[in-house]
XYZ file of C-alpha atoms in Angstrom:
766
model
C -0.245 -0.106 0.204
C 1.370 3.480 -1.278
C 1.440 6.145 1.548
C 0.054 9.443 -0.246
C 2.397 11.868 1.195
C 1.239 15.852 0.427
C 3.159 17.969 -1.339
C 4.335 21.404 0.754
C 3.165 24.228 -1.897
C 5.135 27.682 -1.501
C 3.936 30.993 -2.121
C 3.984 32.954 -5.034
C 4.112 31.248 -8.313
C 2.829 27.960 -6.732
C 6.094 26.621 -6.881
C 6.727 22.787 -4.983
C 8.999 21.703 -2.191
C 8.963 18.103 -3.215
C 6.716 15.248 -3.265
C 7.230 11.622 -1.807
C 4.664 8.500 -1.304
C 5.824 5.359 0.183
C 8.027 3.946 -2.435
C 9.390 7.030 -4.201
C 10.854 10.727 -4.016
C 10.545 13.041 -6.548
C 11.764 16.814 -6.625
C 9.458 19.336 -8.498
C 11.237 23.103 -8.920
C 10.109 26.276 -10.954
C 6.674 25.566 -12.442
C 4.590 27.660 -14.397
C 1.176 28.262 -14.279
C 1.126 26.281 -17.503
C 2.070 22.977 -15.854
C -1.058 22.845 -14.119
C -3.260 22.726 -17.573
C -2.183 19.295 -18.292
C -3.291 16.342 -16.164
C 0.319 15.787 -14.922
C 0.346 19.174 -13.382
C -3.154 18.762 -11.874
C -2.187 15.568 -10.264
C 0.613 17.203 -8.655
C -1.560 20.052 -7.776
C -3.941 17.613 -6.035
C -1.095 16.040 -4.141
C -0.208 19.647 -2.788
C -3.561 20.569 -1.745
C -3.865 17.821 0.601
C -1.621 20.248 2.548
C -4.745 21.656 4.494
C -5.153 18.311 6.130
C -2.641 18.750 8.589
C -3.628 22.136 9.320
C -5.104 21.709 12.500
C -2.493 18.839 13.812
C 0.745 21.037 12.803
C 1.766 22.700 15.911
C 0.195 26.440 17.646
C -1.878 27.699 14.740
C -4.172 24.654 14.372
C -4.134 23.445 18.036
C -5.072 26.846 19.775
C -7.794 27.413 17.371
C -9.376 23.881 17.123
C -7.622 21.547 20.057
C -8.360 23.716 23.081
C -10.855 26.266 24.596
C -13.614 23.762 25.306
C -14.969 22.364 28.201
C -12.706 19.356 28.033
C -9.730 20.705 26.576
C -7.992 23.626 28.267
C -4.630 25.365 28.465
C -2.681 24.001 31.154
C 0.287 25.940 31.501
C 1.154 29.012 33.721
C 2.807 30.759 31.044
C 0.907 34.238 31.332
C 0.101 34.225 27.786
C -1.555 30.827 27.835
C -3.239 31.812 30.911
C -4.557 34.821 29.299
C -5.818 32.533 26.311
C -7.258 29.932 28.395
C -8.940 32.642 30.396
C -10.586 34.584 27.236
C -8.653 37.676 28.613
C -9.051 40.727 26.281
C -5.611 41.104 25.548
C -5.421 37.223 23.770
C -8.782 37.330 22.395
C -8.993 40.235 20.197
C -8.793 41.699 16.666
C -5.007 43.373 17.383
C -1.661 41.700 16.683
C 0.150 40.544 19.938
C 2.291 37.934 21.546
C 3.392 34.982 19.342
C 0.936 33.004 21.385
C -2.096 35.221 21.411
C -5.349 34.014 19.275
C -4.601 36.791 16.496
C -1.480 35.204 15.551
C -3.398 31.744 15.438
C -6.122 33.464 13.094
C -3.795 34.927 10.546
C -2.349 31.916 9.669
C -5.239 30.186 9.397
C -6.830 32.591 6.719
C -3.590 32.352 4.918
C 0.201 33.351 5.125
C 3.473 32.629 4.198
C 5.600 30.961 6.840
C 8.911 28.939 6.536
C 8.678 29.523 2.727
C 5.531 27.887 2.514
C 1.850 29.479 1.844
C -0.367 28.196 4.273
C -3.965 28.592 5.577
C -7.639 28.205 4.067
C -7.493 30.780 0.704
C -4.059 29.737 -0.571
C -5.600 26.014 -0.449
C -8.970 27.267 -1.596
C -6.974 28.928 -4.620
C -5.388 25.811 -5.573
C -8.851 24.170 -5.537
C -10.090 26.710 -7.984
C -6.922 26.323 -9.985
C -7.554 22.606 -10.725
C -11.486 23.297 -11.156
C -10.861 25.823 -13.805
C -7.923 23.953 -15.759
C -9.927 20.361 -15.372
C -12.752 22.134 -17.384
C -10.272 22.597 -20.170
C -8.809 18.730 -20.176
C -9.888 16.450 -22.924
C -12.705 13.862 -22.277
C -10.392 11.177 -21.644
C -8.090 13.046 -19.040
C -11.552 14.177 -17.350
C -12.436 10.487 -17.082
C -8.875 9.381 -15.887
C -8.736 12.583 -13.214
C -12.643 12.100 -12.176
C -11.514 11.079 -8.792
C -9.069 13.585 -8.771
C -11.864 16.202 -8.674
C -13.685 14.528 -6.189
C -10.628 15.186 -3.838
C -10.297 18.648 -4.614
C -13.724 19.291 -3.989
C -13.509 17.716 -0.502
C -10.301 19.578 0.222
C -11.991 23.128 -0.853
C -14.847 22.144 1.262
C -13.050 21.098 4.317
C -10.734 24.429 3.807
C -14.164 26.495 4.049
C -15.729 24.318 6.842
C -12.721 24.967 9.238
C -12.497 28.909 8.501
C -16.546 29.037 8.862
C -16.480 27.365 11.977
C -13.976 30.045 13.321
C -15.549 33.315 11.881
C -18.822 32.565 10.802
C -19.630 33.895 7.438
C -16.670 34.452 5.346
C -15.697 35.493 1.632
C -16.664 32.861 -1.064
C -14.094 32.342 -3.571
C -14.631 30.502 -6.575
C -12.065 31.527 -9.219
C -8.623 31.567 -8.919
C -6.046 34.145 -8.652
C -2.750 34.583 -9.859
C -0.515 37.562 -8.324
C -1.573 40.293 -6.264
C -5.231 41.480 -7.122
C -6.174 45.252 -8.274
C -7.974 45.171 -5.114
C -8.809 43.652 -1.835
C -12.544 43.571 -2.173
C -13.518 40.541 -0.396
C -17.148 40.843 1.014
C -18.645 38.086 3.135
C -21.009 35.689 1.685
C -23.588 34.540 3.731
C -23.431 30.607 5.513
C -26.472 29.899 3.834
C -24.972 30.683 0.576
C -21.675 28.561 1.636
C -23.516 25.550 2.986
C -25.196 25.279 -0.228
C -22.300 25.204 -2.337
C -20.428 22.777 0.177
C -23.036 20.211 0.134
C -23.748 20.225 -3.342
C -19.923 19.844 -3.924
C -19.607 16.980 -1.704
C -22.844 15.394 -3.214
C -20.658 15.019 -6.454
C -17.393 14.109 -4.470
C -19.286 11.031 -2.917
C -20.529 9.850 -6.249
C -17.262 10.253 -7.981
C -14.992 9.220 -5.539
C -13.765 5.666 -5.086
C -14.822 3.241 -2.625
C -11.559 2.206 -1.773
C -7.676 2.867 -2.737
C -4.287 1.634 -2.677
C -3.208 4.719 -1.556
C -2.803 5.178 2.052
C -4.251 8.719 2.899
C -6.220 9.284 -0.286
C -9.654 10.493 0.052
C -12.530 7.937 -0.569
C -16.154 7.599 -0.738
C -16.709 6.546 3.230
C -14.637 9.910 4.304
C -16.391 12.078 1.841
C -19.949 10.642 2.800
C -19.057 10.930 6.408
C -18.107 14.555 5.786
C -21.597 15.157 4.164
C -23.186 13.817 6.621
C -21.691 16.086 8.856
C -22.719 18.902 6.865
C -26.212 18.269 6.676
C -26.272 17.540 10.318
C -24.473 21.118 10.867
C -26.773 22.942 8.889
C -30.005 21.156 10.551
C -28.090 22.039 13.971
C -27.980 25.809 13.037
C -31.720 25.860 11.453
C -33.270 26.284 15.080
C -31.325 29.483 15.410
C -33.055 31.061 12.793
C -35.024 33.634 14.499
C -33.074 33.475 17.732
C -32.229 36.782 19.698
C -29.194 35.941 20.761
C -26.510 37.129 18.151
C -24.136 34.430 18.347
C -26.497 31.781 18.039
C -28.361 33.650 15.175
C -24.888 33.853 13.262
C -24.585 29.743 13.108
C -27.878 29.881 10.794
C -27.150 28.077 7.487
C -29.948 27.541 6.149
C -33.090 25.444 6.270
C -33.861 21.949 4.452
C -36.477 19.631 5.687
C -34.198 16.563 4.833
C -31.348 17.784 6.269
C -31.554 15.022 9.128
C -32.397 12.513 6.676
C -29.741 13.282 4.538
C -27.322 13.282 7.218
C -28.716 9.442 8.102
C -28.464 8.682 4.440
C -24.822 9.669 3.931
C -23.520 8.211 7.273
C -25.307 5.187 6.017
C -23.422 5.094 2.840
C -19.956 4.775 4.927
C -21.187 2.799 8.022
C -22.563 0.400 5.033
C -19.101 -0.278 3.325
C -17.276 -0.750 6.692
C -19.278 -2.414 9.332
C -18.881 -5.833 8.236
C -15.342 -5.624 8.497
C -14.922 -6.016 12.473
C -17.302 -7.982 14.986
C -17.929 -4.066 16.364
C -19.886 -2.622 13.404
C -16.246 -1.781 11.702
C -14.646 -0.189 14.805
C -11.183 -1.501 15.855
C -12.123 -4.190 18.408
C -9.752 -2.799 20.560
C -9.722 1.057 21.403
C -6.381 1.221 22.601
C -5.294 -0.223 19.063
C -6.024 2.903 17.460
C -3.646 4.589 19.388
C -0.803 1.857 19.999
C 2.697 2.205 18.473
C 5.317 -0.569 18.711
C 8.966 0.040 18.549
C 10.687 -1.486 15.708
C 7.346 -2.276 13.494
C 6.069 -0.651 10.553
C 6.036 2.986 11.317
C 2.476 3.114 9.578
C 0.825 0.032 11.092
C -1.488 2.073 13.090
C -2.150 4.244 10.418
C -3.915 1.596 8.509
C -6.666 0.558 10.598
C -9.574 0.406 8.946
C -11.902 2.464 11.377
C -9.493 5.583 9.995
C -11.685 6.914 7.179
C -9.085 10.000 6.440
C -5.698 10.958 8.184
C -3.374 13.646 8.001
C -0.464 12.009 6.335
C 3.229 12.132 8.203
C 5.841 9.856 7.517
C 9.039 8.712 9.279
C 11.921 10.192 7.372
C 10.688 13.706 8.338
C 11.642 15.167 5.104
C 8.474 16.498 4.425
C 6.695 16.923 7.701
C 5.379 20.618 7.862
C 6.263 23.799 8.199
C 7.616 24.020 11.438
C 10.580 21.412 11.587
C 11.564 19.298 14.183
C 8.831 20.427 16.200
C 5.764 19.626 14.347
C 3.147 17.468 16.010
C 0.451 19.018 18.265
C 1.275 15.968 20.967
C 4.036 18.408 22.364
C 1.391 20.452 23.782
C -0.393 17.801 25.141
C 2.429 16.275 27.301
C 2.490 16.839 30.868
C 5.939 17.876 32.178
C 6.823 14.787 33.653
C 10.895 15.526 34.115
C 10.583 17.691 36.896
C 9.722 15.280 39.312
C 12.322 13.418 41.126
C 11.168 10.186 39.526
C 13.640 9.361 36.951
C 11.444 9.741 33.942
C 13.705 11.473 31.138
C 12.606 12.946 27.880
C 12.296 9.752 26.316
C 10.746 8.306 22.770
C 8.279 6.575 25.030
C 6.728 10.011 26.478
C 7.529 12.210 23.928
C 8.443 16.150 24.522
C 7.198 17.388 27.654
C 5.701 20.982 25.986
C 2.968 21.204 28.537
C 0.573 23.843 27.251
C -2.578 21.796 26.784
C -4.385 19.183 28.781
C -7.831 18.345 30.088
C -10.472 20.098 32.534
C -11.646 18.071 35.429
C -14.676 17.157 33.580
C -12.691 15.918 30.887
C -11.316 13.271 33.540
C -14.712 12.871 35.148
C -16.801 12.338 32.022
C -15.748 8.824 31.901
C -18.499 7.818 34.297
C -17.161 4.241 35.058
C -13.737 4.038 34.622
C -13.917 0.350 35.764
C -15.822 -0.634 32.669
C -15.371 1.930 29.939
C -12.006 0.880 28.822
C -11.821 4.744 27.052
C -10.457 6.223 30.469
C -7.397 4.277 30.398
C -6.628 3.651 27.166
C -7.024 7.277 26.465
C -4.928 8.924 29.413
C -1.354 8.310 30.325
C -1.985 7.620 33.882
C 1.757 5.945 34.718
C 4.964 6.070 33.859
C 8.036 4.243 34.574
C 11.493 4.959 34.966
C 13.501 5.670 31.619
C 16.822 7.652 33.003
C 17.961 7.354 36.229
C 18.679 10.497 38.284
C 16.782 12.361 35.869
C 15.313 15.487 38.406
C 16.901 13.917 41.373
C 15.481 10.936 43.011
C 12.951 11.096 46.121
C 14.182 9.346 49.138
C 12.239 7.680 51.643
C 11.631 9.725 55.114
C 11.371 7.658 58.544
C 7.434 8.351 58.370
C 6.953 7.173 54.655
C 9.112 4.306 55.243
C 7.190 3.226 58.439
C 3.748 3.587 56.564
C 5.098 1.810 53.408
C 6.330 -1.014 55.456
C 3.036 -1.685 57.838
C 0.020 -0.591 55.766
C 1.409 -0.802 51.990
C 4.142 -3.312 50.999
C 2.700 -6.542 49.852
C 4.123 -9.726 51.201
C 6.514 -10.680 48.891
C 7.669 -6.498 48.630
C 11.116 -5.781 50.177
C 11.168 -3.556 53.312
C 13.013 0.143 52.647
C 14.400 2.155 54.914
C 14.937 6.183 55.171
C 16.892 7.728 53.065
C 17.051 5.331 50.345
C 16.035 6.530 46.852
C 12.370 5.274 45.671
C 13.438 4.656 42.142
C 16.095 1.881 41.726
C 16.137 0.452 38.586
C 14.730 1.544 34.778
C 11.143 0.241 33.982
C 10.166 0.861 37.283
C 6.810 2.643 38.129
C 7.553 6.206 38.775
C 4.748 8.390 38.424
C 1.007 7.822 38.861
C -2.023 10.354 38.357
C -5.493 9.612 40.478
C -8.409 11.670 39.528
C -10.512 11.107 42.028
C -13.844 12.804 43.280
C -13.904 15.055 46.338
C -16.469 13.011 48.126
C -13.537 10.034 47.941
C -10.180 11.764 48.986
C -7.359 9.848 49.871
C -5.127 10.091 52.836
C -2.049 12.136 52.138
C 0.334 9.822 54.104
C -0.978 6.980 52.083
C -0.156 8.911 48.918
C 2.830 10.236 49.859
C 4.396 6.602 51.076
C 3.851 4.820 47.850
C 7.165 3.575 46.207
C 6.285 6.180 43.268
C 5.149 9.585 42.870
C 1.671 9.869 43.263
C -0.104 12.947 42.055
C -4.123 12.818 43.517
C -6.453 15.568 42.563
C -8.359 15.182 46.310
C -6.309 14.369 49.501
C -6.768 14.720 53.176
C -4.456 16.094 55.170
C -3.097 15.011 58.894
C -5.274 15.705 62.050
C -3.246 18.613 62.933
C -4.051 20.487 59.655
C -0.512 19.844 57.683
C -0.536 17.814 54.560
C 1.497 14.394 54.007
C 4.265 13.440 56.268
C 4.009 16.708 58.620
C 2.280 16.141 62.085
C 1.346 13.312 64.228
C -1.428 10.553 63.241
C -3.051 8.756 65.577
C -3.044 4.794 65.925
C -6.624 4.864 65.033
C -5.785 7.090 61.947
C -2.946 4.846 61.161
C -5.257 1.762 61.270
C -7.449 3.527 58.643
C -4.048 3.533 56.304
C -5.153 0.134 55.190
C -8.352 2.025 53.734
C -7.021 5.048 52.675
C -10.224 6.417 51.048
C -11.177 8.836 53.925
C -14.867 8.659 54.213
C -14.888 11.349 57.291
C -12.306 14.062 57.297
C -13.819 15.346 60.144
C -11.546 18.664 60.983
C -8.844 17.578 58.843
C -7.850 19.689 55.804
C -9.168 18.866 52.290
C -6.323 19.593 49.650
C -6.814 20.182 45.909
C -3.944 18.698 43.618
C -1.093 18.587 45.528
C 1.761 16.495 44.099
C 3.267 13.316 46.028
C 7.034 14.317 45.126
C 7.712 17.401 47.377
C 3.911 18.154 48.112
C 3.628 21.063 46.050
C 0.513 22.399 44.804
C 0.173 21.713 40.602
C -1.830 22.324 37.755
C -4.226 24.989 37.300
C -2.367 28.682 37.903
C 0.290 27.546 40.484
C 3.187 28.602 38.301
C 5.286 27.765 35.510
C 6.875 24.436 37.262
C 3.744 23.128 38.989
C 1.233 24.131 35.942
C 2.958 21.956 33.721
C 2.041 18.811 35.630
C -1.194 17.172 34.872
C -2.143 13.907 33.193
C -1.832 13.896 29.466
C -3.230 11.699 26.606
C -1.525 8.412 25.571
C -3.597 9.030 22.046
C -0.399 10.888 20.060
C 2.648 9.382 21.706
C 5.056 8.519 18.751
C 7.916 6.325 19.576
C 8.957 6.447 15.639
C 9.017 10.285 15.864
C 12.137 12.298 15.121
C 13.276 9.155 12.704
C 12.503 6.956 16.199
C 15.443 8.624 17.706
C 14.329 12.034 18.919
C 11.936 12.996 21.326
C 12.091 16.401 19.893
C 11.277 15.378 16.572
C 8.580 15.618 14.341
C 5.812 12.626 14.247
C 5.879 9.976 12.150
C 2.152 8.358 12.577
C -0.735 9.922 10.889
C -3.474 12.037 12.518
C -7.110 11.419 12.466
C -9.574 13.684 10.199
C -12.174 11.168 10.500
C -13.001 7.586 11.509
C -15.890 5.784 11.530
C -16.881 6.323 15.170
C -17.549 9.737 14.449
C -19.995 8.461 11.686
C -21.965 6.320 14.107
C -22.187 9.771 16.397
C -23.416 11.785 13.546
C -26.006 9.154 12.665
C -27.065 8.480 16.108
C -27.693 12.577 16.781
C -29.433 12.721 13.464
C -31.816 9.765 14.400
C -31.977 11.675 18.001
C -33.150 14.982 16.715
C -35.941 13.253 14.638
C -36.944 11.315 17.769
C -36.068 8.416 16.827
C -34.316 7.052 20.075
C -34.140 3.131 19.476
C -31.960 3.396 16.415
C -29.648 6.492 18.086
C -29.238 4.203 21.091
C -28.256 1.204 18.801
C -25.908 3.341 17.412
C -24.476 4.977 20.429
C -24.189 1.120 21.825
C -21.933 0.137 18.853
C -19.320 2.429 20.392
C -20.102 1.232 23.868
C -19.621 -2.530 22.661
C -16.233 -1.321 21.528
C -15.608 0.878 24.598
C -16.297 -1.990 27.367
C -13.308 -4.308 28.567
C -13.484 -7.425 26.598
C -12.709 -11.084 27.817
C -9.159 -11.709 27.846
C -7.809 -8.078 28.175
C -5.722 -6.885 31.023
C -7.103 -3.798 33.428
C -4.287 -1.136 34.327
C -2.834 -2.229 37.496
C -3.744 1.422 38.721
C -7.298 0.850 38.257
C -7.490 -1.987 40.291
C -5.220 -0.853 43.606
C -5.482 2.897 43.291
C -8.271 4.191 41.950
C -10.759 5.531 44.931
C -13.793 4.268 43.346
C -12.741 0.613 42.781
C -11.429 0.792 46.600
C -14.518 1.725 47.895
C -16.758 -0.558 45.740
C -18.367 2.145 44.265
C -17.333 1.125 40.876
C -17.564 -2.582 40.169
C -14.678 -4.959 39.307
C -15.442 -8.583 39.800
C -13.029 -10.152 42.822
C -11.551 -12.481 40.505
C -10.317 -9.746 38.122
C -8.609 -7.848 41.106
C -5.999 -10.263 41.340
C -2.700 -10.275 39.126
C -2.513 -9.937 36.097
C -6.116 -8.496 36.367
C -7.313 -10.256 33.394
C -10.993 -9.893 32.184
C -13.200 -12.521 32.239
C -16.532 -11.358 31.138
C -17.323 -8.622 28.869
C -18.219 -5.194 30.553
C -20.567 -3.990 27.952
C -23.536 -4.689 30.038
C -22.313 -2.402 32.801
C -22.078 0.387 30.314
C -24.602 0.379 27.757
C -26.746 3.337 26.744
C -30.287 2.616 28.064
C -31.795 6.442 27.584
C -31.740 7.287 31.408
C -28.465 9.033 30.527
C -30.879 11.929 29.444
C -33.720 11.302 31.557
C -33.928 13.849 34.354
C -33.489 12.416 37.994
C -31.913 8.959 37.221
C -28.567 8.552 38.664
C -26.806 8.145 35.102
C -28.305 11.580 34.528
C -26.568 12.917 37.493
C -23.268 11.566 36.322
C -23.125 13.406 33.092
C -22.924 16.691 34.513
C -25.338 18.698 32.268
C -25.206 22.343 32.379
C -27.989 24.118 34.164
C -31.163 25.343 32.537
C -30.617 23.743 29.083
C -33.166 22.490 26.672
C -32.116 18.987 25.030
C -30.250 16.943 27.322
C -29.993 14.057 24.624
C -28.381 16.549 22.336
C -26.065 17.239 25.510
C -25.492 13.696 26.127
C -24.108 13.073 22.233
C -21.454 15.604 23.100
C -20.617 14.190 26.510
C -20.250 10.764 24.074
C -18.516 12.912 21.441
C -15.907 14.126 23.850
C -15.169 10.541 25.603
C -14.742 8.886 22.312
C -13.032 11.726 20.573
C -11.318 13.876 22.947
C -7.696 15.495 21.941
C -8.585 14.898 17.754
C -9.172 18.410 17.326
C -12.834 19.088 16.443
C -14.570 19.119 19.824
C -14.695 23.097 20.401
C -15.868 23.437 16.580
C -18.561 20.750 17.461
C -19.793 22.372 20.090
C -19.749 25.812 18.507
C -21.745 24.701 15.809
C -24.539 22.645 17.870
C -24.849 26.212 19.616
C -23.722 24.757 23.128
C -20.013 25.535 23.501
C -21.172 28.732 25.684
C -23.048 27.054 28.536
C -20.544 24.156 28.860
C -17.411 25.974 28.917
C -19.154 28.364 31.666
C -20.336 25.132 33.735
C -16.912 22.956 33.261
C -13.820 24.982 32.581
C -12.912 26.848 35.961
C -9.827 28.839 33.905
C -12.433 30.181 31.531
C -15.454 30.562 33.336
C -16.305 33.899 34.556
C -16.387 34.338 38.448
C -20.447 34.101 38.606
C -20.002 30.667 37.472
C -19.604 27.765 40.324
C -19.800 24.905 38.067
C -22.806 22.718 38.201
C -24.776 21.099 41.013
C -23.740 18.104 40.351
C -20.298 19.023 39.515
C -19.303 22.364 41.309
C -16.047 23.994 40.742
C -13.097 22.569 43.040
C -13.118 24.459 46.231
C -10.416 23.196 49.203
C -9.795 23.875 52.660
C -6.069 25.804 51.878
C -6.693 28.351 48.774
C -6.378 31.670 49.119
C -6.704 34.921 46.831
C -6.965 34.185 43.498
C -4.898 30.782 43.145
C -5.807 27.383 43.441
C -9.437 25.850 44.178
C -11.259 28.554 44.788
C -14.920 27.337 43.946
C -15.428 29.887 41.369
C -14.518 30.678 37.694
C -11.544 32.491 37.177
C -11.597 33.681 33.187
C -14.016 36.264 31.245
C -15.639 33.985 29.014
C -18.369 35.236 26.949
C -20.942 34.257 24.247
C -18.695 36.290 21.756
C -16.017 33.847 22.131
C -18.072 31.224 20.160
C -16.670 32.983 17.416
C -13.259 34.393 16.890
C -12.516 37.775 15.796
C -11.260 38.928 12.622
C -7.591 40.005 12.897
C -6.926 43.967 12.422
C -4.308 43.310 9.761
C -6.896 41.469 7.641
C -9.555 44.066 8.116
C -6.825 46.817 7.232
C -5.962 45.374 4.242
C -9.805 45.091 2.718
C -10.726 47.742 0.404
C -14.210 48.616 -1.298
C -14.841 47.594 -5.051
C -13.076 50.440 -6.190
C -10.041 49.877 -4.256
C -10.482 52.258 -1.593
C -9.682 51.298 2.088
C -12.723 50.209 4.016
C -13.526 53.070 6.635
C -14.006 52.368 10.532
C -17.435 51.596 10.233
C -16.990 49.358 7.496
C -14.580 47.394 9.380
C -16.750 47.114 12.619
C -19.665 46.088 10.242
C -17.264 43.525 8.791
C -15.910 42.340 12.269
C -17.818 39.369 14.419
C -20.126 40.455 17.151
C -19.023 41.530 20.434
C -14.983 42.626 19.022
């Protein structure tokens, strides 16, 4: 199978940097516009246009706009610029140019600019698509027939460019003719979203008809990917239709037209993709093991996981690194999601296994809590990197046993076959030893801080309870009664003991939220994009080799489920949701993570059900857990236990729709589409206000069932204060047009726009 690697198209005369597929390389330089009038030239142009699929995963511009600022994905680092971004501060979210990490800088790249000698962004790609379509029309009938599939790819790619552009700004200029060189003026009035979606849907209907069902080139667009995309467009238009007459400007701006058959068409085209794939596995075409989508085996075919059938379309990367993007060795958004594990005294260095710890973006508390049954929904432990092993002895120094922690470990924690430890010895003694563990527990199941501090590794726990004298961990005295309680470390009645939020098990420092550069870099990040073949398989700082998913079949089921549910066909909606749940369950023969069985508070208390036979090493699953997690409809039925666990924002109208986006997040978190999906559904505002403490305004305290964290020690503006710390407003559901772009615009005669015209062009509230 060939790997379909995209060309990187430069600015100006559309000069190409090079081309590589799985088998061969080819250099093409100093091309003229006449080259694109031939079938050969158009073939080359198509490859170059695939560049737009890399826009989201390539470093900051795509990540900041599409991968953060939702209810589950947030800025995690306390760098001042990133705190401003995550808190929606005016200095970060405005039309003016600012620091290199404010939103304005990322938006200019999305519209179109030159970076690293490469023209990038949506409008340069749209222009290339227009060049193809114009020149395709002049080909001979024979060449048209030969290039028909390529026309389908171009229609898809132009639609994709407009889709991500309009998800960001709303109504945008609609360009259907190519331009060459500098235009006579910069008269680019915005079209309506109704006009745009009519064009996009018509284009994608044609694309679905002419694209092949399968391809021998890994990464080429095929019918299942196009049908899924078209189903999503129909669904998004149906979502916006309900806001046609809204009095709220940011909701009214989501209107994209009305067609009574949109939901039916969403179902129809999702079914086209599902029907082709559903018999490929016992799980409706989904990979049997959710974790296999992210498994990366050293020394294996670097493209092995890219070939999983569930992946309908991916952004292409390759192991040689030669053609991997515009930022050289730093290409790959996983850098942003990696916690800074190297700062703990845990001997966990920067390695291929754990990547470059850039520590910029992570999960909100709800991003962890949304997995309501971690014991039986395998996606939690297969999504998050809950535990690390030693990789470089002495990295960061060594944590040593104290007299107190050694006593507690020897008497209350160690197993019968474990060695006794002594004060002054290092915890970390050999490579491959468990070194760091993250536990995201609930406030009503805090762990005893002395038990946490006395583990033979560094344990970082969201909620802990300090010593009876009010101190944390090893400080202070513990009575014999409390010591006996260490055998059951989940504190059921804390009494006068203090409750702590996010205190690490290394030095007892606060971590996460807004405590400072080093501490805020600690959080539990995802496994999803760890890539041991990055940087030629030798450099943890290098660019990725694995592909990044654009569409996968799991989302197709979610699109169809939502369309069924919006039509009131709950039986079919539940059936589609349970295709995902069947795959998400632990299956017989799988092995549960030891951290889940031995340290998860809800498992220790029996609140989460793990059969007793499966609590013994090696924690093999004996019975499929699907029946424990299947969707029944209680999830969106007010008053039920399942309903309460879904943490719905207050005063929402359609709990089914809210549930769908909870499920989308559980399945698709960190895949760079959560924010725009919530935006299009018109539910981004209430979910950020209810679930993102750093972004929500001070008037928000979270929700009734999941209030924002408030501990017994935080003071001032830092830490767990129980209220929102940002200034999120409805206007932030759209991004502002950059001032530099507005200043470039002219009227039809070439006159610069006056301030009133620029204000009229700008999005609401900015």
